[in-house]
CSV table of C-alpha atoms in Angstrom, one decimal:
chain,number,residue,atom,x,y,z
A,1,MET,CA,221.9,117.5,148.4
A,2,LEU,CA,219.4,119.0,150.7
A,3,ILE,CA,216.9,119.3,147.8
A,4,LEU,CA,217.5,115.8,146.7
A,5,GLY,CA,217.0,114.6,150.3
A,6,PHE,CA,213.8,116.5,150.6
A,7,ILE,CA,212.5,114.9,147.5
A,8,LEU,CA,213.5,111.5,148.6
A,9,ILE,CA,211.7,112.0,151.9
A,10,CYS,CA,208.5,113.1,150.1
A,11,VAL,CA,208.6,110.1,147.7
A,12,THR,CA,209.1,107.7,150.7
A,13,LEU,CA,206.1,109.2,152.5
A,14,HIS,CA,204.0,109.0,149.4
A,15,CYS,CA,204.9,105.4,149.0
A,16,ASN,CA,204.0,104.7,152.6
A,17,SER,CA,200.6,106.3,152.2
A,18,LEU,CA,199.9,104.2,149.1
A,19,ALA,CA,200.9,101.1,150.9
A,20,GLU,CA,198.6,102.0,153.7
A,21,ALA,CA,195.8,102.6,151.3
A,22,LYS,CA,196.3,99.2,149.7
A,23,ALA,CA,196.4,97.5,153.1
A,24,ASN,CA,193.3,99.2,154.4
A,25,PRO,CA,191.3,100.3,151.3
A,26,ARG,CA,188.1,102.2,151.7
A,27,PRO,CA,185.2,100.2,150.2
A,28,ASN,CA,183.7,101.3,146.9
A,29,ILE,CA,179.9,102.1,146.9
A,30,VAL,CA,177.4,101.6,144.1
A,31,LEU,CA,173.8,102.9,144.4
A,32,ILE,CA,171.3,101.8,141.8
A,33,LEU,CA,168.1,103.7,142.0
A,34,THR,CA,165.1,102.7,139.9
A,35,ASP,CA,162.1,105.0,139.2
A,36,ASP,CA,158.6,104.0,140.5
A,37,LEU,CA,159.5,100.4,141.3
A,38,ASP,CA,157.1,98.9,143.8
A,39,VAL,CA,157.6,95.9,146.0
A,40,SER,CA,154.1,95.3,147.2
A,41,ILE,CA,152.4,94.4,143.9
A,42,GLY,CA,155.1,92.2,142.4
A,43,GLY,CA,157.6,94.8,141.0
A,44,MET,CA,160.6,92.7,141.9
A,45,MET,CA,159.4,89.6,140.0
A,46,PRO,CA,161.1,90.3,136.7
A,47,LEU,CA,164.4,91.1,138.4
A,48,VAL,CA,165.7,87.6,138.8
A,49,LYS,CA,169.4,88.4,138.3
A,50,THR,CA,169.2,91.4,140.6
A,51,LYS,CA,167.8,89.3,143.4
A,52,LYS,CA,170.4,86.7,142.9
A,53,LEU,CA,173.4,89.0,142.5
A,54,ILE,CA,172.5,91.5,145.3
A,55,GLY,CA,169.7,90.2,147.5
A,56,ASP,CA,170.9,86.6,147.8
A,57,ALA,CA,174.5,87.7,148.1
A,58,GLY,CA,173.7,90.1,150.9
A,59,ILE,CA,170.7,91.4,152.8
A,60,THR,CA,167.1,92.2,151.8
A,61,PHE,CA,165.1,94.7,153.9
A,62,THR,CA,161.4,93.9,153.9
A,63,ASN,CA,160.3,97.1,155.6
A,64,ALA,CA,162.0,99.9,153.6
A,65,PHE,CA,159.9,103.1,153.1
A,66,VAL,CA,160.3,106.4,151.4
A,67,ALA,CA,159.9,109.8,153.1
A,68,SER,CA,157.5,110.9,150.3
A,69,PRO,CA,155.8,108.8,147.7
A,70,LEU,CA,156.7,111.0,144.7
A,71,CYS,CA,159.9,111.2,142.6
A,72,CYS,CA,161.4,114.6,143.4
A,73,PRO,CA,160.7,114.9,147.1
A,74,SER,CA,161.8,111.3,147.6
A,75,ARG,CA,165.0,111.7,145.6
A,76,ALA,CA,165.8,114.9,147.5
A,77,SER,CA,165.5,112.8,150.7
A,78,ILE,CA,167.9,110.2,149.4
A,79,LEU,CA,170.5,112.8,148.4
A,80,THR,CA,170.3,114.9,151.6
A,81,GLY,CA,169.3,112.4,154.2
A,82,LYS,CA,166.5,114.8,155.2
A,83,TYR,CA,162.7,114.7,155.5
A,84,PRO,CA,160.8,116.9,153.1
A,85,HIS,CA,160.0,119.5,155.7
A,86,ASN,CA,163.8,120.1,156.0
A,87,HIS,CA,164.9,120.0,152.4
A,88,HIS,CA,161.7,121.8,151.2
A,89,VAL,CA,161.1,119.9,148.0
A,90,VAL,CA,157.4,119.3,148.1
A,91,ASN,CA,156.5,118.1,144.6
A,92,ASN,CA,157.8,117.6,141.1
A,93,THR,CA,157.6,121.2,140.0
A,94,LEU,CA,160.1,124.1,140.1
A,95,GLU,CA,157.6,126.0,142.3
A,96,GLY,CA,157.7,123.0,144.6
A,97,ASN,CA,161.5,123.4,144.8
A,98,CYS,CA,162.3,120.5,142.5
A,99,SER,CA,165.8,121.3,141.3
A,100,SER,CA,165.1,125.0,141.7
A,101,THR,CA,167.8,127.6,142.2
A,102,ALA,CA,166.9,127.6,145.9
A,103,TRP,CA,167.5,123.9,146.1
A,104,GLN,CA,170.8,124.3,144.3
A,105,LYS,CA,172.0,127.0,146.7
A,106,THR,CA,170.7,125.6,150.0
A,107,GLN,CA,170.5,121.8,149.7
A,108,GLU,CA,172.9,120.5,147.1
A,109,PRO,CA,175.9,121.5,149.3
A,110,GLU,CA,174.3,119.3,152.0
A,111,THR,CA,174.1,116.1,149.9
A,112,PHE,CA,176.1,113.0,150.7
A,113,SER,CA,177.9,113.4,147.3
A,114,ALA,CA,179.0,116.9,148.3
A,115,PHE,CA,180.5,115.5,151.5
A,116,LEU,CA,182.3,112.7,149.6
A,117,GLN,CA,183.8,115.1,147.1
A,118,LYS,CA,184.6,117.8,149.7
A,119,HIS,CA,186.9,115.4,151.6
A,120,GLY,CA,188.6,114.3,148.5
A,121,THR,CA,188.8,110.6,149.2
A,122,TYR,CA,186.2,109.3,146.8
A,123,GLN,CA,185.8,109.8,143.1
A,124,THR,CA,182.1,110.3,142.4
A,125,PHE,CA,180.0,109.3,139.3
A,126,PHE,CA,176.4,110.0,138.5
A,127,ALA,CA,174.4,108.7,135.5
A,128,GLY,CA,170.7,108.8,134.8
A,129,LYS,CA,167.6,110.7,136.2
A,130,TYR,CA,168.5,113.2,138.9
A,131,LEU,CA,165.5,115.4,139.7
A,132,ASN,CA,162.4,115.9,137.6
A,133,GLU,CA,163.0,119.5,136.8
A,134,TYR,CA,166.8,119.2,136.3
A,135,GLY,CA,167.9,121.0,133.2
A,136,SER,CA,165.2,123.7,133.3
A,137,LYS,CA,166.3,126.9,131.7
A,138,LYS,CA,164.9,128.7,134.7
A,139,ALA,CA,167.4,126.9,137.0
A,140,GLY,CA,170.6,126.9,135.1
A,141,GLY,CA,169.8,124.4,132.3
A,142,VAL,CA,171.9,121.3,131.7
A,143,GLU,CA,175.0,123.5,132.2
A,144,HIS,CA,174.4,123.2,135.9
A,145,VAL,CA,176.5,120.4,137.5
A,146,PRO,CA,175.5,119.9,141.2
A,147,LEU,CA,178.2,120.0,143.8
A,148,GLY,CA,179.6,116.6,144.6
A,149,TRP,CA,180.0,115.0,141.2
A,150,ASP,CA,183.3,114.4,139.4
A,151,HIS,CA,181.6,112.6,136.5
A,152,TRP,CA,178.2,113.8,135.5
A,153,PHE,CA,175.8,112.2,133.0
A,154,ALA,CA,172.4,113.4,134.0
A,155,LEU,CA,169.0,113.2,132.2
A,156,GLU,CA,167.3,116.4,131.4
A,157,SER,CA,163.8,116.5,132.9
A,158,ASN,CA,161.8,113.3,133.6
A,159,SER,CA,162.3,109.7,132.7
A,160,LYS,CA,162.4,108.8,129.0
A,161,TYR,CA,163.9,105.9,127.0
A,162,TYR,CA,164.5,107.6,123.6
A,163,ASN,CA,164.7,111.2,122.3
A,164,TYR,CA,166.3,112.8,125.4
A,165,THR,CA,169.2,115.0,126.4
A,166,LEU,CA,172.0,114.1,128.8
A,167,SER,CA,174.1,116.7,130.6
A,168,VAL,CA,177.6,115.3,130.1
A,169,ASN,CA,179.6,117.3,132.7
A,170,GLY,CA,177.5,120.4,131.8
A,171,ARG,CA,177.4,120.0,128.0
A,172,ALA,CA,174.2,118.8,126.2
A,173,GLN,CA,174.4,115.5,124.5
A,174,ARG,CA,171.2,114.7,122.5
A,175,HIS,CA,170.0,111.2,121.8
A,176,GLY,CA,167.4,110.0,119.2
A,177,GLN,CA,165.6,106.7,118.9
A,178,ASN,CA,168.2,104.2,117.6
A,179,TYR,CA,168.1,101.3,120.0
A,180,SER,CA,171.8,100.4,119.9
A,181,GLU,CA,172.9,104.0,120.5
A,182,ASP,CA,170.1,105.6,122.4
A,183,TYR,CA,168.0,103.3,124.6
A,184,LEU,CA,168.6,105.0,127.9
A,185,THR,CA,168.9,102.1,130.3
A,186,ASP,CA,171.5,100.5,128.1
A,187,VAL,CA,173.3,103.8,127.6
A,188,LEU,CA,173.5,104.1,131.4
A,189,ALA,CA,174.9,100.6,131.6
A,190,ASN,CA,177.6,101.4,129.0
A,191,ILE,CA,178.6,104.7,130.6
A,192,SER,CA,178.9,103.0,134.0
A,193,ILE,CA,181.1,100.2,132.6
A,194,ASP,CA,183.2,102.8,130.8
A,195,PHE,CA,183.7,104.6,134.1
A,196,LEU,CA,184.7,101.4,135.9
A,197,GLU,CA,187.3,100.7,133.2
A,198,ASN,CA,188.8,104.2,133.1
A,199,LYS,CA,188.6,105.4,136.7
A,200,SER,CA,191.6,105.9,139.0
A,201,ASN,CA,192.6,102.8,140.9
A,202,ARG,CA,194.3,104.9,143.6
A,203,ARG,CA,191.0,106.1,145.1
A,204,PRO,CA,187.8,104.4,146.0
A,205,PHE,CA,184.7,105.4,144.0
A,206,PHE,CA,181.0,106.1,144.6
A,207,MET,CA,178.8,105.4,141.6
A,208,MET,CA,175.1,106.3,141.4
A,209,VAL,CA,173.1,104.9,138.5
A,210,SER,CA,169.5,106.1,138.2
A,211,THR,CA,167.4,104.3,135.7
A,212,PRO,CA,164.3,105.5,133.9
A,213,ALA,CA,162.6,102.1,134.4
A,214,PRO,CA,159.9,101.2,135.3
A,215,HIS,CA,158.5,104.8,135.0
A,216,SER,CA,156.2,105.7,132.1
A,217,PRO,CA,156.2,105.8,129.1
A,218,TRP,CA,157.2,102.1,129.7
A,219,THR,CA,159.2,101.7,126.5
A,220,ALA,CA,160.8,98.2,126.5
A,221,ALA,CA,164.0,97.3,124.6
A,222,PRO,CA,163.2,95.6,121.3
A,223,GLN,CA,164.2,92.1,122.5
A,224,TYR,CA,161.8,92.4,125.5
A,225,GLU,CA,158.7,93.9,123.7
A,226,SER,CA,156.8,90.6,123.7
A,227,SER,CA,157.8,89.4,127.2
A,228,PHE,CA,155.2,88.5,129.8
A,229,PRO,CA,152.2,88.3,127.3
A,230,ASN,CA,149.8,86.9,129.9
A,231,VAL,CA,150.8,88.9,133.0
A,232,LYS,CA,148.2,91.1,134.6
A,233,ALA,CA,148.1,93.4,137.6
A,234,PRO,CA,147.7,91.3,140.7
A,235,ARG,CA,144.1,90.9,141.9
A,236,ASP,CA,144.8,91.4,145.6
A,237,PRO,CA,142.0,91.9,148.1
A,238,ASN,CA,142.3,95.7,147.7
A,239,PHE,CA,142.1,95.6,143.9
A,240,ASN,CA,139.1,97.3,142.3
A,241,ILE,CA,137.2,97.9,145.6
A,242,HIS,CA,135.9,101.1,147.2
A,243,GLY,CA,138.3,102.6,149.7
A,244,LYS,CA,135.8,103.2,152.5
A,245,ASP,CA,136.9,105.0,155.7
A,246,LYS,CA,139.7,106.6,153.8
A,247,HIS,CA,140.6,110.2,152.8
A,248,TRP,CA,138.6,111.9,150.1
A,249,LEU,CA,140.9,111.3,147.2
A,250,ILE,CA,140.6,107.6,147.7
A,251,ARG,CA,136.8,107.7,148.2
A,252,GLN,CA,136.2,109.6,144.9
A,253,ALA,CA,137.6,106.6,142.8
A,254,LYS,CA,134.9,104.9,140.7
A,255,THR,CA,134.1,101.4,141.8
A,256,PRO,CA,134.1,99.1,140.0
A,257,MET,CA,136.5,100.4,137.4
A,258,THR,CA,135.5,100.3,133.8
A,259,ASN,CA,136.7,97.4,131.6
A,260,SER,CA,138.8,99.9,129.6
A,261,SER,CA,140.5,101.1,132.8
A,262,VAL,CA,141.3,97.6,133.9
A,263,GLU,CA,142.6,96.7,130.4
A,264,PHE,CA,144.7,99.9,130.4
A,265,LEU,CA,146.3,99.2,133.8
A,266,ASP,CA,147.0,95.6,132.9
A,267,ASN,CA,148.8,96.7,129.8
A,268,ALA,CA,150.8,99.2,131.8
A,269,TYR,CA,151.7,96.6,134.3
A,270,ARG,CA,153.1,94.3,131.6
A,271,LYS,CA,155.1,97.2,130.0
A,272,ARG,CA,156.6,98.1,133.4
A,273,TRP,CA,157.9,94.5,133.8
A,274,ARG,CA,159.4,94.6,130.3
A,275,THR,CA,161.4,97.7,131.0
A,276,LEU,CA,162.8,96.1,134.1
A,277,LEU,CA,164.5,93.3,132.1
A,278,SER,CA,167.0,95.9,130.9
A,279,VAL,CA,167.6,97.1,134.5
A,280,ASP,CA,168.3,93.4,135.3
A,281,ASP,CA,170.8,93.4,132.5
A,282,LEU,CA,172.4,96.6,133.8
A,283,VAL,CA,172.8,95.1,137.3
A,284,GLU,CA,174.4,92.0,135.9
A,285,LYS,CA,176.9,94.0,133.8
A,286,VAL,CA,178.0,96.1,136.7
A,287,VAL,CA,178.4,93.2,139.1
A,288,ARG,CA,180.3,91.1,136.5
A,289,LYS,CA,182.6,94.0,135.7
A,290,LEU,CA,183.4,94.5,139.4
A,291,GLU,CA,184.0,90.8,139.6
A,292,VAL,CA,186.4,90.7,136.7
A,293,SER,CA,188.4,93.7,138.0
A,294,GLY,CA,188.7,92.1,141.4
A,295,GLU,CA,186.8,94.9,143.2
A,296,LEU,CA,183.5,93.2,143.9
A,297,SER,CA,184.5,91.9,147.4
A,298,ASN,CA,185.3,95.4,148.5
A,299,THR,CA,182.2,97.1,147.0
A,300,TYR,CA,178.8,97.8,148.6
A,301,ILE,CA,176.0,97.6,146.1
A,302,ILE,CA,172.7,99.1,147.1
A,303,PHE,CA,169.5,98.6,145.0
A,304,THR,CA,166.3,100.5,145.7
A,305,SER,CA,163.6,102.8,144.3
A,306,ASP,CA,162.3,106.3,144.8
A,307,ASN,CA,158.7,105.2,145.5
A,308,GLY,CA,156.3,102.4,145.0
A,309,TYR,CA,153.3,102.2,142.6
A,310,HIS,CA,149.7,101.1,142.4
A,311,THR,CA,147.6,99.6,139.6
A,312,GLY,CA,144.0,99.3,140.6
A,313,GLN,CA,144.3,99.2,144.4
A,314,PHE,CA,141.2,100.9,145.9
A,315,SER,CA,140.1,101.4,142.3
A,316,LEU,CA,142.9,104.0,141.7
A,317,PRO,CA,144.0,103.1,138.1
A,318,MET,CA,147.7,103.8,138.4
A,319,ASP,CA,150.2,106.2,139.9
A,320,LYS,CA,151.9,106.7,143.3
A,321,ARG,CA,151.5,109.7,145.8
A,322,GLN,CA,149.2,107.9,148.2
A,323,LEU,CA,150.2,107.0,151.8
A,324,TYR,CA,149.5,103.3,151.6
A,325,GLU,CA,151.9,100.3,151.5
A,326,PHE,CA,151.9,100.0,147.7
A,327,ASP,CA,153.1,103.5,147.2
A,328,ILE,CA,155.5,104.0,150.2
A,329,ARG,CA,157.1,100.6,150.5
A,330,VAL,CA,160.2,100.0,148.2
A,331,PRO,CA,162.7,97.3,147.6
A,332,LEU,CA,166.1,97.6,149.4
A,333,LEU,CA,168.8,95.1,148.7
A,334,VAL,CA,172.4,95.5,149.7
A,335,ARG,CA,175.6,93.4,149.3
A,336,GLY,CA,179.1,94.3,150.4
A,337,PRO,CA,182.0,93.6,152.8
A,338,TYR,CA,181.1,91.9,156.0
A,339,ILE,CA,177.4,91.4,155.0
A,340,LYS,CA,176.6,87.7,155.2
A,341,PRO,CA,174.6,86.3,152.3
A,342,ASN,CA,170.9,85.3,152.3
A,343,GLN,CA,169.9,87.7,155.1
A,344,THR,CA,166.5,89.2,155.5
A,345,SER,CA,165.8,92.0,157.9
A,346,PRO,CA,162.4,93.2,159.1
A,347,LEU,CA,163.8,96.4,160.7
A,348,LEU,CA,162.2,99.7,159.7
A,349,ILE,CA,164.4,101.6,157.2
A,350,ALA,CA,163.6,105.0,155.6
A,351,ASN,CA,165.2,106.4,152.5
A,352,VAL,CA,166.6,109.3,154.6
A,353,ASP,CA,168.9,106.6,156.0
A,354,LEU,CA,170.7,106.0,152.6
A,355,GLY,CA,172.8,109.2,152.8
A,356,PRO,CA,174.0,108.5,156.4
A,357,THR,CA,174.7,104.9,155.6
A,358,ILE,CA,176.8,105.8,152.5
A,359,LEU,CA,178.8,108.4,154.6
A,360,ASP,CA,179.2,105.8,157.3
A,361,ILE,CA,180.6,103.3,154.8
A,362,ALA,CA,183.0,106.0,153.6
A,363,GLY,CA,184.2,106.6,157.1
A,364,TYR,CA,182.5,109.9,157.9
A,365,ASN,CA,180.7,110.9,161.1
A,366,VAL,CA,177.0,111.4,160.3
A,367,ASN,CA,176.5,113.4,163.4
A,368,GLU,CA,178.6,116.2,161.8
A,369,THR,CA,175.9,116.6,159.2
A,370,GLN,CA,172.4,117.9,159.3
A,371,MET,CA,170.9,114.6,158.1
A,372,ASP,CA,167.7,113.3,159.7
A,373,GLY,CA,168.3,109.6,159.0
A,374,MET,CA,170.6,107.1,160.6
A,375,SER,CA,173.1,104.6,159.3
A,376,PHE,CA,172.0,101.0,159.0
A,377,LEU,CA,175.5,99.8,158.2
A,378,PRO,CA,175.9,98.3,161.7
A,379,ILE,CA,172.6,96.4,161.1
A,380,MET,CA,173.9,94.9,157.9
A,381,THR,CA,177.3,93.9,159.3
A,382,GLY,CA,175.9,92.4,162.5
A,383,LYS,CA,177.5,95.1,164.8
A,384,GLY,CA,174.2,96.9,165.6
A,385,ASN,CA,171.7,96.3,168.3
A,386,SER,CA,168.4,95.6,166.5
A,387,SER,CA,166.5,95.9,169.8
A,388,THR,CA,167.2,99.6,170.0
A,389,TRP,CA,166.4,100.3,166.3
A,390,ARG,CA,163.7,102.8,165.5
A,391,SER,CA,160.0,101.8,165.5
A,392,ASP,CA,158.6,104.6,163.4
A,393,VAL,CA,159.3,106.8,160.4
A,394,LEU,CA,157.7,109.9,158.9
A,395,VAL,CA,156.0,110.0,155.5
A,396,GLU,CA,155.1,113.4,154.1
A,397,TYR,CA,153.6,114.8,150.9
A,398,GLU,CA,152.0,118.0,149.7
A,399,GLY,CA,149.6,118.1,146.8
A,400,GLU,CA,150.3,118.9,143.2
A,401,GLY,CA,147.7,120.5,141.0
A,402,SER,CA,146.6,123.5,139.0
A,403,ASN,CA,144.1,126.2,139.5
A,404,ILE,CA,142.9,125.4,136.0
A,405,SER,CA,140.3,122.7,135.3
A,406,ASP,CA,141.5,119.6,133.4
A,407,PRO,CA,140.1,120.0,129.8
A,408,ALA,CA,139.4,116.2,129.7
A,409,CYS,CA,137.5,116.4,133.0
A,410,PRO,CA,135.8,119.9,133.1
A,411,LEU,CA,133.1,118.8,135.6
A,412,LEU,CA,135.8,118.2,138.3
A,413,GLY,CA,136.7,121.9,138.5
A,414,PRO,CA,140.2,123.3,139.2
A,415,GLY,CA,142.7,122.0,141.6
A,416,VAL,CA,142.8,118.3,140.8
A,417,SER,CA,145.5,116.5,138.8
A,418,GLU,CA,146.6,113.1,137.4
A,419,CYS,CA,142.9,112.4,136.4
A,420,PHE,CA,143.3,109.4,134.1
A,421,PRO,CA,141.7,107.3,133.0
A,422,ASP,CA,138.0,107.9,133.5
A,423,CYS,CA,138.6,111.2,135.4
A,424,VAL,CA,139.7,109.4,138.5
A,425,CYS,CA,142.1,111.9,140.1
A,426,GLU,CA,145.2,110.8,142.0
A,427,ASP,CA,146.2,114.2,143.3
A,428,SER,CA,145.0,117.7,144.0
A,429,TYR,CA,146.4,121.1,144.9
A,430,ASN,CA,144.7,121.0,148.3
A,431,ASN,CA,145.6,117.4,148.9
A,432,THR,CA,144.9,117.5,152.7
A,433,TYR,CA,145.3,114.4,154.8
A,434,VAL,CA,143.2,115.2,157.8
A,435,PHE,CA,141.4,111.9,157.9
A,436,VAL,CA,142.8,109.7,160.7
A,437,GLU,CA,143.7,106.2,159.5
A,438,VAL,CA,145.2,103.3,161.4
A,439,TYR,CA,145.9,99.8,160.1
A,440,ASN,CA,147.0,96.6,161.7
A,441,LEU,CA,149.3,95.3,159.0
A,442,THR,CA,149.7,91.9,160.6
A,443,ALA,CA,146.0,91.1,160.5
A,444,ASP,CA,145.2,93.4,157.5
A,445,PRO,CA,148.2,93.6,155.1
A,446,PHE,CA,146.0,95.1,152.4
A,447,GLN,CA,144.8,98.0,154.6
A,448,LEU,CA,141.1,97.2,154.1
A,449,SER,CA,139.9,98.2,157.6
A,450,ASN,CA,140.6,101.5,159.2
A,451,ILE,CA,140.7,100.8,162.9
A,452,ALA,CA,141.2,104.4,164.1
A,453,LYS,CA,137.8,104.4,165.9
A,454,SER,CA,138.5,101.2,167.8
A,455,ILE,CA,142.2,101.7,168.8
A,456,ASP,CA,143.1,102.6,172.4
A,457,GLN,CA,142.7,106.4,172.6
A,458,GLU,CA,145.9,106.8,174.7
A,459,VAL,CA,147.9,105.0,172.0
A,460,LEU,CA,146.3,107.2,169.4
A,461,GLU,CA,147.2,110.4,171.4
A,462,LYS,CA,150.8,109.3,171.8
A,463,MET,CA,151.0,108.6,168.1
A,464,ASN,CA,149.6,112.0,167.3
A,465,HIS,CA,152.0,113.7,169.7
A,466,ARG,CA,154.9,111.7,168.0
A,467,LEU,CA,153.7,112.8,164.6
A,468,MET,CA,153.6,116.5,165.7
A,469,MET,CA,157.2,116.2,167.0
A,470,LEU,CA,158.5,114.5,163.9
A,471,GLN,CA,156.9,117.0,161.5
A,472,SER,CA,159.3,119.6,163.0
A,473,CYS,CA,162.3,117.4,163.8
A,474,SER,CA,165.7,118.1,162.5
A,475,GLY,CA,168.9,116.0,162.6
A,476,ARG,CA,169.3,114.1,165.8
A,477,SER,CA,165.8,115.0,167.1
A,478,CYS,CA,164.4,112.8,164.2
A,479,ARG,CA,166.1,109.8,165.7
A,480,THR,CA,164.6,109.9,169.1
A,481,PRO,CA,162.6,106.8,170.4
A,482,GLY,CA,159.2,106.2,169.0
A,483,VAL,CA,155.8,105.3,170.6
A,484,TYR,CA,156.5,101.6,170.6
A,485,ASP,CA,160.1,102.0,171.9
A,486,SER,CA,160.7,101.1,175.5
A,487,GLN,CA,162.6,104.3,175.9
A,488,PHE,CA,159.8,106.5,174.6
A,489,ARG,CA,158.9,109.4,177.0
A,490,PHE,CA,156.2,111.8,176.1
A,491,ASP,CA,157.3,115.4,176.5
A,492,PRO,CA,154.8,118.0,175.3
A,493,GLN,CA,157.6,120.6,174.9
A,494,LEU,CA,159.2,118.5,172.2
A,495,MET,CA,156.1,119.2,170.0
A,496,PHE,CA,156.6,122.9,170.1
A,497,SER,CA,160.3,123.7,170.9
A,498,SER,CA,161.3,123.5,167.2
A,499,LEU,CA,157.9,123.8,165.6
A,500,VAL,CA,157.9,125.9,162.5
A,501,PRO,CA,154.9,127.0,160.4
A,502,HIS,CA,153.9,124.5,157.6
A,503,ARG,CA,151.6,125.0,154.7
A,504,ASN,CA,148.3,123.5,155.7
A,505,LYS,CA,148.1,121.1,152.8
A,506,ARG,CA,150.9,118.8,153.9
A,507,ARG,CA,149.9,115.2,154.3
A,508,GLN,CA,151.8,113.3,156.9
A,509,MET,CA,151.7,109.8,158.3
A,510,LEU,CA,153.5,108.0,161.1
A,511,LYS,CA,154.7,104.7,159.9
């Protein structure tokens, strides 16, 4: 009798806990991350359904920026909530700590997914591109499944659409070039729907879907190969002009670009848009599935990108990596519980804020982590004070290059990289950013005029001091008031109290 009574008590308690969970369910969270999707040069135009189903149904942030305008460092910032100087991923190579064994040991245990899994409340799912060097034999191969993921479908290496390998919970699954079975964006959509159909309904879920689009090689699905036949890269005021008064990598671009370069980038621009139509379909499938299952009203859906892109701005043919609006500004759309529809926010958001926001949604105290970012959940739900929100963020990047000359551009010498077309280089090993640049984006949204020489020197000094402090900040110290905050107080000791040595090639910008 005692044993039966004990069992009865346990069952009763279990039932009560389930009843509580149903009465106050934790929200589900979906993060859809695109690859190289700009917002400054029209990247969101093809995503009609995405804007309607997420943006119009919730909030669109018009000033969302990345901590670094390159895939791997930016993705590391999303996952850890840290600036690059704290997660130490500096470029897309293993040597730059991209998915290296050092990253796996020191930073993967600090990701938001690791926190979610550690506390056991959320079931976690990942599908798509993780980090550029993921799957490298030198760092555990596809057998390595990072901490934090219950369901793991990760792309080996960089973005592809066909002929790729997925790590399915640590086992290699190879795909060919059959559209119905292998087109990656559609495969990710199908895997995501399968997860939603078969997951446990007793626990909330976090789902991250990371698409290859619109990253090169820009392979569209067959039904979209002829879309947008007349679209060209936008001829904005900064298109195909010399970037005067800017750092040396910008100044070395050839102006005007050759006709073949312009034709090449126009073609690439069209192809990028075509790949996004499949992303739009993916978003629609996920949203409709959640709607049919009755879970949409209790699910936050976040849509964003790892960095922006450029096609001809300042005569740079195409890439990212530069510290200008077109490369660092990204789309950020969110819908979910208590977020009113058709909202637009001009507040300054950094992608180091995604991790803290996800943990906040899940009910965790961000201050108990080492994250540099801050949760913007109160802003979305109307409970935050926008007047005390931050007024600056840090953007960092270190160069990527080789000590060997590019065979296609032997006259350039060693050190430069991404020199296409016409030997116009987008990056270099010693990519220093020592040229001071200041822009008034209200009067000069295309960043044509560097006003560093005419700005008030006291303001410039404060901005420089703030930059020095942020480049060594960690955790809460990254969230102190900025130069244009009323609470800003300049304290020289803050610049040096936690200052650590940095490689002298880091480029940094105060946004």
